[in-house]
mmCIF file of C-alpha atoms in Angstrom:
data_model
loop_
_atom_site.group_PDB
_atom_site.id
_atom_site.type_symbol
_atom_site.label_atom_id
_atom_site.label_comp_id
_atom_site.label_asym_id
_atom_site.label_seq_id
_atom_site.Cartn_x
_atom_site.Cartn_y
_atom_site.Cartn_z
ATOM 1 C CA HIS A 1 10.464 27.766 -11.827
ATOM 2 C CA ARG A 2 8.461 24.623 -12.685
ATOM 3 C CA LYS A 3 6.364 24.690 -9.483
ATOM 4 C CA LEU A 4 7.763 21.243 -8.715
ATOM 5 C CA GLY A 5 8.081 19.992 -5.147
ATOM 6 C CA ILE A 6 10.333 17.135 -4.045
ATOM 7 C CA VAL A 7 10.511 15.371 -0.693
ATOM 8 C CA PHE A 8 13.605 13.189 -0.367
ATOM 9 C CA GLN A 9 13.773 10.140 1.877
ATOM 10 C CA SER A 10 17.150 11.402 3.142
ATOM 11 C CA TYR A 11 15.704 14.833 4.093
ATOM 12 C CA ALA A 12 18.328 16.844 2.089
ATOM 13 C CA LEU A 13 18.194 19.782 4.498
ATOM 14 C CA TRP A 14 20.845 22.506 4.472
ATOM 15 C CA PRO A 15 22.730 22.213 7.774
ATOM 16 C CA HIS A 16 23.847 25.883 7.837
ATOM 17 C CA MET A 17 20.248 27.151 7.675
ATOM 18 C CA THR A 18 17.690 27.241 10.442
ATOM 19 C CA VAL A 19 14.460 25.299 10.177
ATOM 20 C CA ALA A 20 12.611 28.441 9.089
ATOM 21 C CA GLU A 21 15.253 29.261 6.471
ATOM 22 C CA ASN A 22 15.094 25.726 5.073
ATOM 23 C CA VAL A 23 11.315 25.903 4.788
ATOM 24 C CA ALA A 24 11.424 29.403 3.293
ATOM 25 C CA TYR A 25 14.019 28.557 0.640
ATOM 26 C CA GLY A 26 11.559 27.852 -2.170
ATOM 27 C CA LEU A 27 9.612 30.997 -1.388
ATOM 28 C CA THR A 28 12.809 33.067 -1.342
ATOM 29 C CA VAL A 29 13.821 31.723 -4.757
ATOM 30 C CA ALA A 30 10.315 32.485 -6.045
ATOM 31 C CA GLY A 31 10.626 36.087 -4.872
ATOM 32 C CA VAL A 32 8.057 35.914 -2.077
ATOM 33 C CA ARG A 33 8.925 38.495 0.571
ATOM 34 C CA ASP A 34 7.966 39.180 4.167
ATOM 35 C CA PRO A 35 5.465 39.360 5.774
ATOM 36 C CA GLU A 36 3.833 36.886 3.361
ATOM 37 C CA ARG A 37 6.872 34.596 3.428
ATOM 38 C CA SER A 38 7.032 34.437 7.230
ATOM 39 C CA LYS A 39 3.282 33.859 7.421
ATOM 40 C CA ARG A 40 3.433 30.904 5.020
ATOM 41 C CA VAL A 41 6.492 29.411 6.756
ATOM 42 C CA ALA A 42 4.737 29.604 10.135
ATOM 43 C CA ALA A 43 1.632 27.948 8.667
ATOM 44 C CA ALA A 44 3.728 25.154 7.124
ATOM 45 C CA LEU A 45 5.552 24.483 10.403
ATOM 46 C CA ASP A 46 2.231 24.409 12.213
ATOM 47 C CA LEU A 47 0.953 21.918 9.633
ATOM 48 C CA VAL A 48 3.757 19.445 10.434
ATOM 49 C CA GLY A 49 3.694 20.081 14.181
ATOM 50 C CA LEU A 50 6.974 21.997 14.484
ATOM 51 C CA ASN A 51 5.863 25.202 16.155
ATOM 52 C CA GLY A 52 8.711 26.537 18.268
ATOM 53 C CA PHE A 53 11.441 24.921 16.152
ATOM 54 C CA ALA A 54 11.844 27.693 13.594
ATOM 55 C CA GLU A 55 15.252 28.893 14.848
ATOM 56 C CA ARG A 56 16.848 25.489 15.392
ATOM 57 C CA ARG A 57 19.403 23.940 13.057
ATOM 58 C CA PRO A 58 18.659 20.554 11.424
ATOM 59 C CA GLY A 59 21.536 18.965 13.364
ATOM 60 C CA LEU A 60 19.605 19.501 16.601
ATOM 61 C CA LEU A 61 16.505 17.679 15.371
ATOM 62 C CA SER A 62 15.529 14.019 15.440
ATOM 63 C CA GLY A 63 15.149 12.076 12.195
ATOM 64 C CA GLY A 64 11.380 12.386 12.297
ATOM 65 C CA GLN A 65 11.588 16.129 12.885
ATOM 66 C CA ARG A 66 13.967 16.558 9.950
ATOM 67 C CA GLN A 67 11.562 14.696 7.697
ATOM 68 C CA ARG A 68 8.763 17.003 8.788
ATOM 69 C CA VAL A 69 10.912 20.022 7.918
ATOM 70 C CA ALA A 70 11.453 18.533 4.453
ATOM 71 C CA LEU A 71 7.685 18.072 4.088
ATOM 72 C CA ALA A 72 7.028 21.646 5.160
ATOM 73 C CA ARG A 73 9.659 22.972 2.725
ATOM 74 C CA CYS A 74 7.864 21.185 -0.104
ATOM 75 C CA LEU A 75 4.275 22.063 0.791
ATOM 76 C CA VAL A 76 4.914 25.740 1.592
ATOM 77 C CA THR A 77 5.443 26.553 -2.092
ATOM 78 C CA GLU A 78 2.075 25.015 -3.057
ATOM 79 C CA PRO A 79 3.586 23.166 -6.033
ATOM 80 C CA SER A 80 1.586 21.908 -9.026
ATOM 81 C CA LEU A 81 3.418 18.555 -8.953
ATOM 82 C CA VAL A 82 4.916 16.854 -5.896
ATOM 83 C CA LEU A 83 7.356 13.943 -6.016
ATOM 84 C CA LEU A 84 7.639 12.073 -2.715
ATOM 85 C CA ASP A 85 10.207 9.356 -1.987
ATOM 86 C CA GLU A 86 8.933 7.407 1.059
ATOM 87 C CA PRO A 87 8.325 10.657 2.973
ATOM 88 C CA LEU A 88 6.875 8.996 6.075
ATOM 89 C CA ALA A 89 9.459 6.246 6.452
ATOM 90 C CA ASN A 90 11.143 7.845 9.477
ATOM 91 C CA LEU A 91 8.031 8.916 11.390
ATOM 92 C CA ASP A 92 6.355 7.111 14.266
ATOM 93 C CA VAL A 93 2.992 5.415 13.776
ATOM 94 C CA HIS A 94 0.809 8.195 15.194
ATOM 95 C CA LEU A 95 2.567 10.938 13.263
ATOM 96 C CA ARG A 96 2.399 8.899 10.069
ATOM 97 C CA ALA A 97 -1.379 8.683 10.390
ATOM 98 C CA SER A 98 -1.606 12.416 11.024
ATOM 99 C CA MET A 99 0.583 13.255 8.035
ATOM 100 C CA GLU A 100 -1.411 10.904 5.795
ATOM 101 C CA GLU A 101 -4.480 12.971 6.645
ATOM 102 C CA GLU A 102 -2.598 16.191 5.881
ATOM 103 C CA PHE A 103 -1.458 14.857 2.512
ATOM 104 C CA ALA A 104 -5.052 13.914 1.686
ATOM 105 C CA ARG A 105 -6.326 17.368 2.704
ATOM 106 C CA PHE A 106 -3.574 19.102 0.730
ATOM 107 C CA HIS A 107 -4.445 17.064 -2.353
ATOM 108 C CA GLU A 108 -8.168 17.711 -1.963
ATOM 109 C CA ARG A 109 -7.640 21.427 -1.384
ATOM 110 C CA THR A 110 -5.204 22.095 -4.229
ATOM 111 C CA GLY A 111 -5.731 19.317 -6.771
ATOM 112 C CA THR A 112 -1.957 18.980 -6.953
ATOM 113 C CA THR A 113 -0.687 15.847 -8.682
ATOM 114 C CA MET A 114 1.312 13.781 -6.214
ATOM 115 C CA VAL A 115 3.592 10.912 -7.247
ATOM 116 C CA TYR A 116 4.222 8.989 -4.048
ATOM 117 C CA ILE A 117 6.804 6.212 -3.783
ATOM 118 C CA THR A 118 6.268 3.751 -0.942
ATOM 119 C CA HIS A 119 6.789 0.109 0.003
ATOM 120 C CA ASP A 120 4.014 0.338 2.609
ATOM 121 C CA GLN A 121 0.888 -1.080 0.985
ATOM 122 C CA ALA A 122 -1.430 0.229 3.698
ATOM 123 C CA GLU A 123 -0.019 3.709 3.161
ATOM 124 C CA ALA A 124 -0.525 3.426 -0.597
ATOM 125 C CA MET A 125 -4.090 2.138 -0.214
ATOM 126 C CA ALA A 126 -4.978 4.945 2.205
ATOM 127 C CA LEU A 127 -3.583 7.787 0.105
ATOM 128 C CA ALA A 128 -3.822 6.882 -3.554
ATOM 129 C CA ASP A 129 -6.456 7.513 -6.188
ATOM 130 C CA ARG A 130 -4.474 5.184 -8.438
ATOM 131 C CA ILE A 131 -1.595 2.820 -7.708
ATOM 132 C CA ALA A 132 1.066 1.690 -10.139
ATOM 133 C CA VAL A 133 2.738 -1.625 -9.349
ATOM 134 C CA MET A 134 6.203 -1.920 -10.868
ATOM 135 C CA ASP A 135 8.622 -4.846 -11.019
ATOM 136 C CA ARG A 136 12.100 -4.761 -12.553
ATOM 137 C CA GLY A 137 11.318 -1.574 -14.429
ATOM 138 C CA ARG A 138 8.030 -2.859 -15.871
ATOM 139 C CA LEU A 139 4.625 -1.393 -15.129
ATOM 140 C CA LEU A 140 2.455 -4.383 -14.244
ATOM 141 C CA GLN A 141 -0.828 -2.686 -13.389
ATOM 142 C CA LEU A 142 -2.227 0.817 -12.912
ATOM 143 C CA ALA A 143 -5.572 0.884 -11.133
ATOM 144 C CA THR A 144 -7.565 2.177 -8.183
ATOM 145 C CA PRO A 145 -6.657 0.612 -4.820
ATOM 146 C CA SER A 146 -9.922 -1.338 -4.786
ATOM 147 C CA MET A 147 -9.458 -2.669 -8.316
ATOM 148 C CA LEU A 148 -5.848 -3.588 -7.614
ATOM 149 C CA PHE A 149 -6.878 -5.574 -4.534
ATOM 150 C CA ARG A 150 -9.986 -7.213 -5.966
ATOM 151 C CA GLU A 151 -8.868 -7.833 -9.559
ATOM 152 C CA PRO A 152 -5.080 -8.163 -9.910
ATOM 153 C CA ALA A 153 -3.990 -8.260 -13.546
ATOM 154 C CA ASN A 154 -1.418 -11.024 -13.263
ATOM 155 C CA VAL A 155 0.238 -13.515 -10.952
ATOM 156 C CA THR A 156 2.929 -11.116 -9.765
ATOM 157 C CA VAL A 157 0.458 -8.418 -8.700
ATOM 158 C CA ALA A 158 -1.833 -11.028 -7.128
ATOM 159 C CA GLY A 159 0.955 -12.380 -4.935
ATOM 160 C CA PHE A 160 2.365 -8.975 -4.041
ATOM 161 C CA ILE A 161 -0.736 -7.005 -3.115
ATOM 162 C CA GLY A 162 -2.511 -7.825 0.132
ATOM 163 C CA ASP A 163 -0.661 -11.084 0.883
ATOM 164 C CA GLY A 164 -2.426 -12.721 -2.034
ATOM 165 C CA MET A 165 -2.313 -16.488 -2.507
ATOM 166 C CA VAL A 166 -2.242 -17.983 -6.004
ATOM 167 C CA LEU A 167 -3.611 -21.504 -6.502
ATOM 168 C CA PRO A 168 -4.094 -23.630 -9.621
ATOM 169 C CA ALA A 169 -7.726 -24.010 -10.639
ATOM 170 C CA THR A 170 -9.793 -25.617 -13.368
ATOM 171 C CA ILE A 171 -12.653 -23.584 -14.841
ATOM 172 C CA LEU A 172 -15.823 -25.668 -15.035
ATOM 173 C CA SER A 173 -18.397 -23.188 -16.383
ATOM 174 C CA ALA A 174 -18.727 -20.129 -18.588
ATOM 175 C CA PRO A 175 -18.940 -16.759 -16.786
ATOM 176 C CA GLN A 176 -22.382 -15.692 -15.592
ATOM 177 C CA ALA A 177 -22.829 -12.257 -13.992
ATOM 178 C CA GLY A 178 -19.084 -12.013 -13.448
ATOM 179 C CA ARG A 179 -18.734 -15.370 -11.690
ATOM 180 C CA CYS A 180 -17.828 -18.891 -12.745
ATOM 181 C CA LYS A 181 -17.531 -22.339 -11.212
ATOM 182 C CA VAL A 182 -14.033 -23.716 -10.649
ATOM 183 C CA SER A 183 -12.364 -26.747 -9.132
ATOM 184 C CA VAL A 184 -9.466 -26.246 -6.711
ATOM 185 C CA PHE A 185 -7.693 -29.468 -5.731
ATOM 186 C CA GLY A 186 -10.914 -31.329 -6.504
ATOM 187 C CA ILE A 187 -13.160 -28.990 -4.462
ATOM 188 C CA GLU A 188 -15.770 -27.042 -6.447
ATOM 189 C CA THR A 189 -16.592 -23.424 -5.652
ATOM 190 C CA VAL A 190 -17.842 -20.234 -7.358
ATOM 191 C CA VAL A 191 -15.502 -17.259 -7.715
ATOM 192 C CA ARG A 192 -15.293 -13.914 -9.493
ATOM 193 C CA CYS A 193 -13.956 -13.641 -13.044
ATOM 194 C CA ARG A 194 -13.990 -11.321 -16.035
ATOM 195 C CA PRO A 195 -17.218 -11.434 -18.074
ATOM 196 C CA ASP A 196 -15.174 -12.362 -21.142
ATOM 197 C CA GLN A 197 -13.143 -15.033 -19.344
ATOM 198 C CA ALA A 198 -12.569 -17.907 -21.737
ATOM 199 C CA VAL A 199 -13.398 -21.430 -20.577
ATOM 200 C CA THR A 200 -9.916 -22.839 -21.156
ATOM 201 C CA GLY A 201 -9.730 -25.360 -18.348
ATOM 202 C CA GLN A 202 -6.599 -24.440 -16.416
ATOM 203 C CA ALA A 203 -6.325 -21.068 -14.685
ATOM 204 C CA LYS A 204 -4.806 -19.260 -11.712
ATOM 205 C CA LEU A 205 -6.976 -18.322 -8.741
ATOM 206 C CA CYS A 206 -6.092 -15.408 -6.455
ATOM 207 C CA LEU A 207 -7.291 -15.713 -2.857
ATOM 208 C CA ARG A 208 -7.208 -13.278 0.053
ATOM 209 C CA ALA A 209 -7.324 -14.261 3.725
ATOM 210 C CA ARG A 210 -10.969 -13.156 3.850
ATOM 211 C CA ASP A 211 -11.823 -15.546 0.987
ATOM 212 C CA ILE A 212 -11.126 -18.686 3.011
ATOM 213 C CA GLY A 213 -12.173 -20.031 6.385
ATOM 214 C CA ILE A 214 -12.528 -23.142 8.507
ATOM 215 C CA ALA A 215 -14.987 -25.624 6.965
ATOM 216 C CA GLU A 216 -17.380 -27.574 9.137
ATOM 217 C CA GLU A 217 -17.379 -30.342 6.532
ATOM 218 C CA GLY A 218 -15.945 -30.832 3.058
ATOM 219 C CA GLY A 219 -13.353 -28.303 1.954
ATOM 220 C CA LEU A 220 -9.617 -28.699 1.432
ATOM 221 C CA ALA A 221 -7.675 -30.916 3.805
ATOM 222 C CA ALA A 222 -4.784 -28.978 5.335
ATOM 223 C CA THR A 223 -2.366 -28.964 8.245
ATOM 224 C CA VAL A 224 -1.863 -25.950 10.504
ATOM 225 C CA GLU A 225 1.745 -24.838 10.427
ATOM 226 C CA ARG A 226 1.702 -21.671 12.517
ATOM 227 C CA LEU A 227 -0.567 -19.470 14.631
ATOM 228 C CA SER A 228 0.052 -15.778 15.221
ATOM 229 C CA TYR A 229 -2.125 -13.797 17.616
ATOM 230 C CA GLN A 230 -3.142 -10.460 16.054
ATOM 231 C CA GLY A 231 -5.294 -9.028 18.838
ATOM 232 C CA GLY A 232 -8.869 -10.346 18.819
ATOM 233 C CA PHE A 233 -8.114 -12.973 16.186
ATOM 234 C CA PHE A 234 -5.448 -15.411 15.033
ATOM 235 C CA ARG A 235 -3.606 -15.377 11.719
ATOM 236 C CA MET A 236 -3.369 -19.040 10.799
ATOM 237 C CA GLU A 237 -0.940 -20.507 8.257
ATOM 238 C CA ALA A 238 -1.728 -23.914 6.813
ATOM 239 C CA ARG A 239 -0.455 -26.173 4.038
ATOM 240 C CA PRO A 240 -3.012 -28.035 1.893
ATOM 241 C CA ALA A 241 -2.513 -31.791 1.723
ATOM 242 C CA ALA A 242 -2.868 -31.673 -2.079
ATOM 243 C CA ASP A 243 0.177 -29.394 -2.429
ATOM 244 C CA PRO A 244 2.269 -28.863 0.750
ATOM 245 C CA ASP A 245 4.465 -26.322 -1.059
ATOM 246 C CA ILE A 246 1.592 -23.814 -0.924
ATOM 247 C CA VAL A 247 1.011 -21.801 2.250
ATOM 248 C CA LEU A 248 -2.533 -20.595 2.914
ATOM 249 C CA HIS A 249 -3.210 -17.912 5.509
ATOM 250 C CA LEU A 250 -6.580 -17.172 7.028
ATOM 251 C CA ASP A 251 -7.969 -15.297 10.004
ATOM 252 C CA ALA A 252 -9.721 -17.166 12.794
ATOM 253 C CA ALA A 253 -11.630 -15.699 15.736
ATOM 254 C CA GLU A 254 -10.721 -16.486 19.328
ATOM 255 C CA PRO A 255 -10.380 -19.093 20.680
ATOM 256 C CA ALA A 256 -8.031 -20.691 18.153
ATOM 257 C CA PRO A 257 -9.905 -23.480 16.303
ATOM 258 C CA ALA A 258 -6.744 -25.578 15.962
ATOM 259 C CA GLN A 259 -3.114 -25.641 17.014
ATOM 260 C CA ALA A 260 0.078 -26.041 15.002
ATOM 261 C CA GLY A 261 0.362 -29.559 13.630
ATOM 262 C CA GLU A 262 -3.364 -30.255 13.702
ATOM 263 C CA ALA A 263 -5.480 -31.115 10.660
ATOM 264 C CA ILE A 264 -8.226 -28.748 9.475
ATOM 265 C CA ARG A 265 -10.465 -28.364 6.458
ATOM 266 C CA ILE A 266 -10.575 -25.072 4.562
ATOM 267 C CA ALA A 267 -13.566 -23.643 2.679
ATOM 268 C CA ILE A 268 -13.073 -21.262 -0.248
ATOM 269 C CA THR A 269 -15.878 -18.691 -0.294
ATOM 270 C CA ASP A 270 -14.594 -16.273 -2.951
ATOM 271 C CA GLY A 271 -11.610 -15.466 -5.154
ATOM 272 C CA TRP A 272 -10.554 -13.978 -8.488
ATOM 273 C CA ILE A 273 -9.600 -15.805 -11.668
ATOM 274 C CA ILE A 274 -6.509 -14.039 -12.986
ATOM 275 C CA PRO A 275 -7.108 -13.167 -16.670
ATOM 276 C CA GLU A 276 -5.815 -15.927 -18.946
ATOM 277 C CA SER A 277 -3.278 -13.787 -20.826
ATOM 278 C CA ALA A 278 -1.903 -12.404 -17.564
ATOM 279 C CA SER A 279 -1.914 -15.675 -15.665
ATOM 280 C CA LEU A 280 0.909 -16.899 -17.871
ATOM 281 C CA ASP A 281 3.086 -14.015 -16.700
ATOM 282 C CA LYS A 282 5.780 -15.597 -14.534
ATOM 283 C CA ALA A 283 5.779 -14.341 -10.948
ATOM 284 C CA ALA A 284 8.911 -12.458 -9.917
#
């Protein structure tokens, strides 16, 4: 009655109904009759790649197939609001990518509001117009994926999104064109900040792996702790000599510039000063 669609992580399919009957349930309740109902059910099954499965029972399907039936049952009614609880959690990588595209097309075609719960940050970044980051029942930040990644509102969001690293910094200059000079463990660099950022001295600096690299000279002294080959490049973890409790991770092209246990120097090329009021927010 509310034109509300729900996709449960646990599928919630009726075992005594066929796939087609499960998908058609919302249409049946809404009073949609054949041949329109059958036409829309067939289109929904085609959308999720389940042609030929209409007469099977859910008990004869794999977990991924059951999830696709649940997706079809939701989308076939063309709801005005869709609530999705990790709907792609049980699908393989290739099917997940395909379904992400279908979700995006469905949203573009209908304008339907979709509230999508996920722990997969890549999935959230790919699908969302806006992302809400929540911790212990509190809404920490609501922003576009780009804004969330580039300008986290507080320490918790900075550390959670995109494998962010949070380092202590001292602000050395007033903001100019959205950037200011800072000192990180005695090394000076220029990073991004809010135009109204107060020059208060101590601050928190959020870094991403792309913001740091191997320095030819100068930079932070650090020791490589671990190398992980990622296909075409290495993910390197290192601990700065100034504070060995901090782990920095950066990407290095092949061949590996250093091995575990070796000393390197790290250059900071960019970063984001977490707003002063938010930087005091204790990380979870």
